[in-house]
Amino acid sequence: MKRALVTSVFFLSSILIGFSQELIRQVVASSGNEATVGYSIFQYTIGEPIVATLSVGNLLLTQGFEQPEVAGPTKAPEAPFVSDLIVYPNPASDQVNLEFDLRQDGRVVFMLVNNAGQVVFSKAIQMLSGRLTYTLSLSRYASGLYYIVIKTGYRTYTEKLIIQ
C-alpha cells in the first residue's frame, strides 16, 4: 500500500512538473539590436545571410533567426484625418490660416516648429468634422523658416511656413 502511494505521488508530480515548463524565445547570433520608432518596434540580428517572408492567402511563413511573436493590427485604428490642407498666406507676418477638411470628429493638435526642431507653439482642440479654418497668430515669433504640424490620431501632416 505504501509503495503504491509513493508511486502514485511520484507519477502525479512528474506529470505536473512536465506541464509547468516554459519555452522562452531566444536567439543565438553574432550581433543585433532593437529600436522603437513611433508605434513600431524594430528588431534585427546579424549573422544570417538569407531571410525571407512568404505569404499565400492567410498563411505567413517567416524565415530567419527572429520570428515575430504576435502579428500586430492589420491597419491603424480609425482616427480622424485631414485632407486638402492649405496654409495661407505663405510667407506670412501677422497671422496664418490653416484650412483643411477633417473627415471625422476628433482631437486635432496644431504645432508650430522652428527650423531648429523646437516646438514653439502647441494646442490641442476637439473639433467636429467638415471644412475648417484655424487661424494662428504669428506676431510673437521671429522671422524665419517654420513648420506647421497637424496631428490627428495616428496621422501627422507638415507644411513649411515662412514668417517675415
PDB file of C-alpha atoms in Angstrom:
ATOM      1  CA  MET A   1       0.000   0.000   0.000  1.00  0.00           C
ATOM      2  CA  LYS A   2       2.792   2.372   0.948  1.00  0.00           C
ATOM      3  CA  ARG A   3       4.665   1.539  -2.236  1.00  0.00           C
ATOM      4  CA  ALA A   4       1.555   2.205  -4.378  1.00  0.00           C
ATOM      5  CA  LEU A   5       1.040   5.568  -2.650  1.00  0.00           C
ATOM      6  CA  VAL A   6       4.678   6.611  -3.209  1.00  0.00           C
ATOM      7  CA  THR A   7       4.486   5.507  -6.845  1.00  0.00           C
ATOM      8  CA  SER A   8       1.222   7.455  -7.368  1.00  0.00           C
ATOM      9  CA  VAL A   9       2.639  10.615  -5.797  1.00  0.00           C
ATOM     10  CA  PHE A  10       5.796  10.341  -7.912  1.00  0.00           C
ATOM     11  CA  PHE A  11       3.758   9.745 -11.069  1.00  0.00           C
ATOM     12  CA  LEU A  12       1.402  12.692 -10.426  1.00  0.00           C
ATOM     13  CA  SER A  13       4.235  15.062  -9.515  1.00  0.00           C
ATOM     14  CA  SER A  14       6.163  14.162 -12.681  1.00  0.00           C
ATOM     15  CA  ILE A  15       3.058  14.916 -14.784  1.00  0.00           C
ATOM     16  CA  LEU A  16       2.541  18.289 -13.078  1.00  0.00           C
ATOM     17  CA  ILE A  17       6.205  19.226 -13.434  1.00  0.00           C
ATOM     18  CA  GLY A  18       6.088  18.300 -17.127  1.00  0.00           C
ATOM     19  CA  PHE A  19       3.251  20.767 -17.746  1.00  0.00           C
ATOM     20  CA  SER A  20       4.860  23.645 -15.862  1.00  0.00           C
ATOM     21  CA  GLN A  21       7.802  24.057 -18.226  1.00  0.00           C
ATOM     22  CA  GLU A  22       8.063  27.232 -20.237  1.00  0.00           C
ATOM     23  CA  LEU A  23       9.715  27.847 -23.583  1.00  0.00           C
ATOM     24  CA  ILE A  24      11.195  31.334 -23.974  1.00  0.00           C
ATOM     25  CA  ARG A  25      12.113  32.842 -27.332  1.00  0.00           C
ATOM     26  CA  GLN A  26      15.816  33.277 -27.693  1.00  0.00           C
ATOM     27  CA  VAL A  27      18.296  33.587 -30.498  1.00  0.00           C
ATOM     28  CA  VAL A  28      21.993  32.873 -30.878  1.00  0.00           C
ATOM     29  CA  ALA A  29      23.527  35.434 -33.208  1.00  0.00           C
ATOM     30  CA  SER A  30      26.750  37.361 -33.571  1.00  0.00           C
ATOM     31  CA  SER A  31      25.029  40.718 -33.033  1.00  0.00           C
ATOM     32  CA  GLY A  32      21.674  42.518 -33.027  1.00  0.00           C
ATOM     33  CA  ASN A  33      19.622  45.291 -31.522  1.00  0.00           C
ATOM     34  CA  GLU A  34      16.137  46.715 -31.012  1.00  0.00           C
ATOM     35  CA  ALA A  35      14.751  50.193 -31.722  1.00  0.00           C
ATOM     36  CA  THR A  36      11.362  51.825 -31.218  1.00  0.00           C
ATOM     37  CA  VAL A  37      10.164  54.334 -33.801  1.00  0.00           C
ATOM     38  CA  GLY A  38       6.700  55.735 -33.213  1.00  0.00           C
ATOM     39  CA  TYR A  39       4.338  52.811 -32.739  1.00  0.00           C
ATOM     40  CA  SER A  40       6.697  50.245 -34.317  1.00  0.00           C
ATOM     41  CA  ILE A  41       9.388  48.103 -32.710  1.00  0.00           C
ATOM     42  CA  PHE A  42      12.230  47.024 -34.982  1.00  0.00           C
ATOM     43  CA  GLN A  43      14.425  44.077 -34.002  1.00  0.00           C
ATOM     44  CA  TYR A  44      17.287  42.673 -36.008  1.00  0.00           C
ATOM     45  CA  THR A  45      20.079  40.133 -35.767  1.00  0.00           C
ATOM     46  CA  ILE A  46      23.300  39.888 -37.737  1.00  0.00           C
ATOM     47  CA  GLY A  47      24.685  36.563 -38.857  1.00  0.00           C
ATOM     48  CA  GLU A  48      22.230  35.022 -41.315  1.00  0.00           C
ATOM     49  CA  PRO A  49      22.681  35.985 -44.975  1.00  0.00           C
ATOM     50  CA  ILE A  50      19.252  34.998 -46.346  1.00  0.00           C
ATOM     51  CA  VAL A  51      15.967  35.847 -44.674  1.00  0.00           C
ATOM     52  CA  ALA A  52      12.611  35.744 -46.445  1.00  0.00           C
ATOM     53  CA  THR A  53       8.943  36.208 -45.678  1.00  0.00           C
ATOM     54  CA  LEU A  54       6.403  34.397 -47.825  1.00  0.00           C
ATOM     55  CA  SER A  55       2.633  34.693 -47.727  1.00  0.00           C
ATOM     56  CA  VAL A  56      -0.191  32.914 -49.518  1.00  0.00           C
ATOM     57  CA  GLY A  57      -3.708  33.945 -48.586  1.00  0.00           C
ATOM     58  CA  ASN A  58      -3.955  33.953 -44.789  1.00  0.00           C
ATOM     59  CA  LEU A  59      -0.756  31.905 -44.298  1.00  0.00           C
ATOM     60  CA  LEU A  60       2.519  33.623 -43.404  1.00  0.00           C
ATOM     61  CA  LEU A  61       5.947  31.969 -43.316  1.00  0.00           C
ATOM     62  CA  THR A  62       8.939  33.871 -41.970  1.00  0.00           C
ATOM     63  CA  GLN A  63      12.467  32.523 -42.137  1.00  0.00           C
ATOM     64  CA  GLY A  64      15.438  33.617 -40.111  1.00  0.00           C
ATOM     65  CA  PHE A  65      16.688  33.914 -36.553  1.00  0.00           C
ATOM     66  CA  GLU A  66      13.997  36.247 -35.275  1.00  0.00           C
ATOM     67  CA  GLN A  67      10.349  35.400 -35.684  1.00  0.00           C
ATOM     68  CA  PRO A  68       7.505  37.712 -34.711  1.00  0.00           C
ATOM     69  CA  GLU A  69       5.686  36.749 -31.516  1.00  0.00           C
ATOM     70  CA  VAL A  70       2.400  38.331 -32.486  1.00  0.00           C
ATOM     71  CA  ALA A  71       1.314  39.959 -35.698  1.00  0.00           C
ATOM     72  CA  GLY A  72       0.056  43.449 -34.914  1.00  0.00           C
ATOM     73  CA  PRO A  73      -3.093  45.045 -36.198  1.00  0.00           C
ATOM     74  CA  THR A  74      -3.515  44.927 -39.961  1.00  0.00           C
ATOM     75  CA  LYS A  75      -4.475  48.610 -40.087  1.00  0.00           C
ATOM     76  CA  ALA A  76      -4.201  51.622 -37.819  1.00  0.00           C
ATOM     77  CA  PRO A  77      -7.173  52.224 -35.544  1.00  0.00           C
ATOM     78  CA  GLU A  78      -9.792  54.515 -37.016  1.00  0.00           C
ATOM     79  CA  ALA A  79      -8.748  58.089 -36.440  1.00  0.00           C
ATOM     80  CA  PRO A  80      -9.799  61.417 -37.845  1.00  0.00           C
ATOM     81  CA  PHE A  81      -7.720  62.521 -40.793  1.00  0.00           C
ATOM     82  CA  VAL A  82      -7.085  65.702 -42.691  1.00  0.00           C
ATOM     83  CA  SER A  83      -7.285  66.291 -46.429  1.00  0.00           C
ATOM     84  CA  ASP A  84      -6.853  69.303 -48.694  1.00  0.00           C
ATOM     85  CA  LEU A  85      -4.626  71.225 -46.250  1.00  0.00           C
ATOM     86  CA  ILE A  86      -3.979  74.805 -47.377  1.00  0.00           C
ATOM     87  CA  VAL A  87      -1.661  77.174 -45.465  1.00  0.00           C
ATOM     88  CA  TYR A  88      -2.116  80.838 -46.432  1.00  0.00           C
ATOM     89  CA  PRO A  89      -0.727  83.425 -46.699  1.00  0.00           C
ATOM     90  CA  ASN A  90       2.738  81.984 -47.074  1.00  0.00           C
ATOM     91  CA  PRO A  91       5.045  83.870 -46.449  1.00  0.00           C
ATOM     92  CA  ALA A  92       3.128  85.419 -43.555  1.00  0.00           C
ATOM     93  CA  SER A  93       3.807  88.135 -40.987  1.00  0.00           C
ATOM     94  CA  ASP A  94       0.867  88.671 -38.592  1.00  0.00           C
ATOM     95  CA  GLN A  95      -1.215  85.515 -38.847  1.00  0.00           C
ATOM     96  CA  VAL A  96      -1.585  82.351 -40.904  1.00  0.00           C
ATOM     97  CA  ASN A  97      -4.727  80.413 -41.788  1.00  0.00           C
ATOM     98  CA  LEU A  98      -4.812  76.627 -41.867  1.00  0.00           C
ATOM     99  CA  GLU A  99      -7.741  75.453 -43.956  1.00  0.00           C
ATOM    100  CA  PHE A 100      -8.499  71.735 -44.208  1.00  0.00           C
ATOM    101  CA  ASP A 101     -11.159  69.043 -44.388  1.00  0.00           C
ATOM    102  CA  LEU A 102     -11.472  66.982 -41.209  1.00  0.00           C
ATOM    103  CA  ARG A 103     -13.053  63.684 -42.242  1.00  0.00           C
ATOM    104  CA  GLN A 104     -14.157  62.591 -38.766  1.00  0.00           C
ATOM    105  CA  ASP A 105     -14.807  64.284 -35.403  1.00  0.00           C
ATOM    106  CA  GLY A 106     -11.755  64.125 -33.164  1.00  0.00           C
ATOM    107  CA  ARG A 107      -8.837  65.726 -31.380  1.00  0.00           C
ATOM    108  CA  VAL A 108      -6.545  67.833 -33.560  1.00  0.00           C
ATOM    109  CA  VAL A 109      -3.140  69.074 -32.360  1.00  0.00           C
ATOM    110  CA  PHE A 110      -1.697  72.179 -34.033  1.00  0.00           C
ATOM    111  CA  MET A 111       2.040  72.819 -33.643  1.00  0.00           C
ATOM    112  CA  LEU A 112       4.496  75.411 -34.891  1.00  0.00           C
ATOM    113  CA  VAL A 113       8.061  74.089 -35.044  1.00  0.00           C
ATOM    114  CA  ASN A 114      11.090  76.302 -35.692  1.00  0.00           C
ATOM    115  CA  ASN A 115      13.957  75.379 -38.002  1.00  0.00           C
ATOM    116  CA  ALA A 116      15.947  74.005 -35.030  1.00  0.00           C
ATOM    117  CA  GLY A 117      13.185  71.463 -34.359  1.00  0.00           C
ATOM    118  CA  GLN A 118      11.841  73.184 -31.232  1.00  0.00           C
ATOM    119  CA  VAL A 119       8.076  73.244 -30.737  1.00  0.00           C
ATOM    120  CA  VAL A 120       7.308  76.939 -30.165  1.00  0.00           C
ATOM    121  CA  PHE A 121       3.507  76.560 -30.161  1.00  0.00           C
ATOM    122  CA  SER A 122       1.207  73.628 -29.463  1.00  0.00           C
ATOM    123  CA  LYS A 123      -2.537  73.490 -28.941  1.00  0.00           C
ATOM    124  CA  ALA A 124      -4.967  70.542 -28.917  1.00  0.00           C
ATOM    125  CA  ILE A 125      -8.605  71.119 -29.852  1.00  0.00           C
ATOM    126  CA  GLN A 126     -11.569  68.749 -30.084  1.00  0.00           C
ATOM    127  CA  MET A 127     -13.115  69.507 -33.495  1.00  0.00           C
ATOM    128  CA  LEU A 128     -16.166  68.469 -35.484  1.00  0.00           C
ATOM    129  CA  SER A 129     -15.762  67.095 -38.998  1.00  0.00           C
ATOM    130  CA  GLY A 130     -16.123  69.340 -42.052  1.00  0.00           C
ATOM    131  CA  ARG A 131     -14.241  72.113 -43.841  1.00  0.00           C
ATOM    132  CA  LEU A 132     -12.412  74.008 -41.085  1.00  0.00           C
ATOM    133  CA  THR A 133     -10.141  77.032 -40.755  1.00  0.00           C
ATOM    134  CA  TYR A 134      -7.744  77.563 -37.848  1.00  0.00           C
ATOM    135  CA  THR A 135      -6.005  80.951 -37.541  1.00  0.00           C
ATOM    136  CA  LEU A 136      -2.646  81.152 -35.797  1.00  0.00           C
ATOM    137  CA  SER A 137      -1.214  84.492 -34.632  1.00  0.00           C
ATOM    138  CA  LEU A 138       2.455  84.923 -35.598  1.00  0.00           C
ATOM    139  CA  SER A 139       3.203  88.335 -34.033  1.00  0.00           C
ATOM    140  CA  ARG A 140       5.403  86.945 -31.245  1.00  0.00           C
ATOM    141  CA  TYR A 141       7.630  84.755 -33.456  1.00  0.00           C
ATOM    142  CA  ALA A 142      10.893  85.817 -35.106  1.00  0.00           C
ATOM    143  CA  SER A 143      11.281  85.821 -38.870  1.00  0.00           C
ATOM    144  CA  GLY A 144      12.473  82.587 -40.406  1.00  0.00           C
ATOM    145  CA  LEU A 145      11.526  79.138 -41.630  1.00  0.00           C
ATOM    146  CA  TYR A 146       8.958  77.223 -39.559  1.00  0.00           C
ATOM    147  CA  TYR A 147       6.892  74.087 -39.972  1.00  0.00           C
ATOM    148  CA  ILE A 148       3.161  73.816 -39.349  1.00  0.00           C
ATOM    149  CA  VAL A 149       2.412  70.349 -37.933  1.00  0.00           C
ATOM    150  CA  ILE A 150      -1.115  68.990 -37.599  1.00  0.00           C
ATOM    151  CA  LYS A 151      -1.635  65.707 -35.741  1.00  0.00           C
ATOM    152  CA  THR A 152      -4.868  63.708 -35.790  1.00  0.00           C
ATOM    153  CA  GLY A 153      -4.845  60.289 -34.168  1.00  0.00           C
ATOM    154  CA  TYR A 154      -2.024  58.327 -35.798  1.00  0.00           C
ATOM    155  CA  ARG A 155      -1.512  60.729 -38.693  1.00  0.00           C
ATOM    156  CA  THR A 156       0.788  63.753 -38.966  1.00  0.00           C
ATOM    157  CA  TYR A 157       0.700  66.466 -41.631  1.00  0.00           C
ATOM    158  CA  THR A 158       3.504  69.001 -42.141  1.00  0.00           C
ATOM    159  CA  GLU A 159       3.727  72.187 -44.229  1.00  0.00           C
ATOM    160  CA  LYS A 160       6.558  74.731 -44.487  1.00  0.00           C
ATOM    161  CA  LEU A 161       5.831  78.288 -43.381  1.00  0.00           C
ATOM    162  CA  ILE A 162       7.988  81.372 -43.828  1.00  0.00           C
ATOM    163  CA  ILE A 163       7.464  84.134 -41.262  1.00  0.00           C
ATOM    164  CA  GLN A 164       8.626  87.574 -42.437  1.00  0.00           C
TER     165      GLN A 164
END
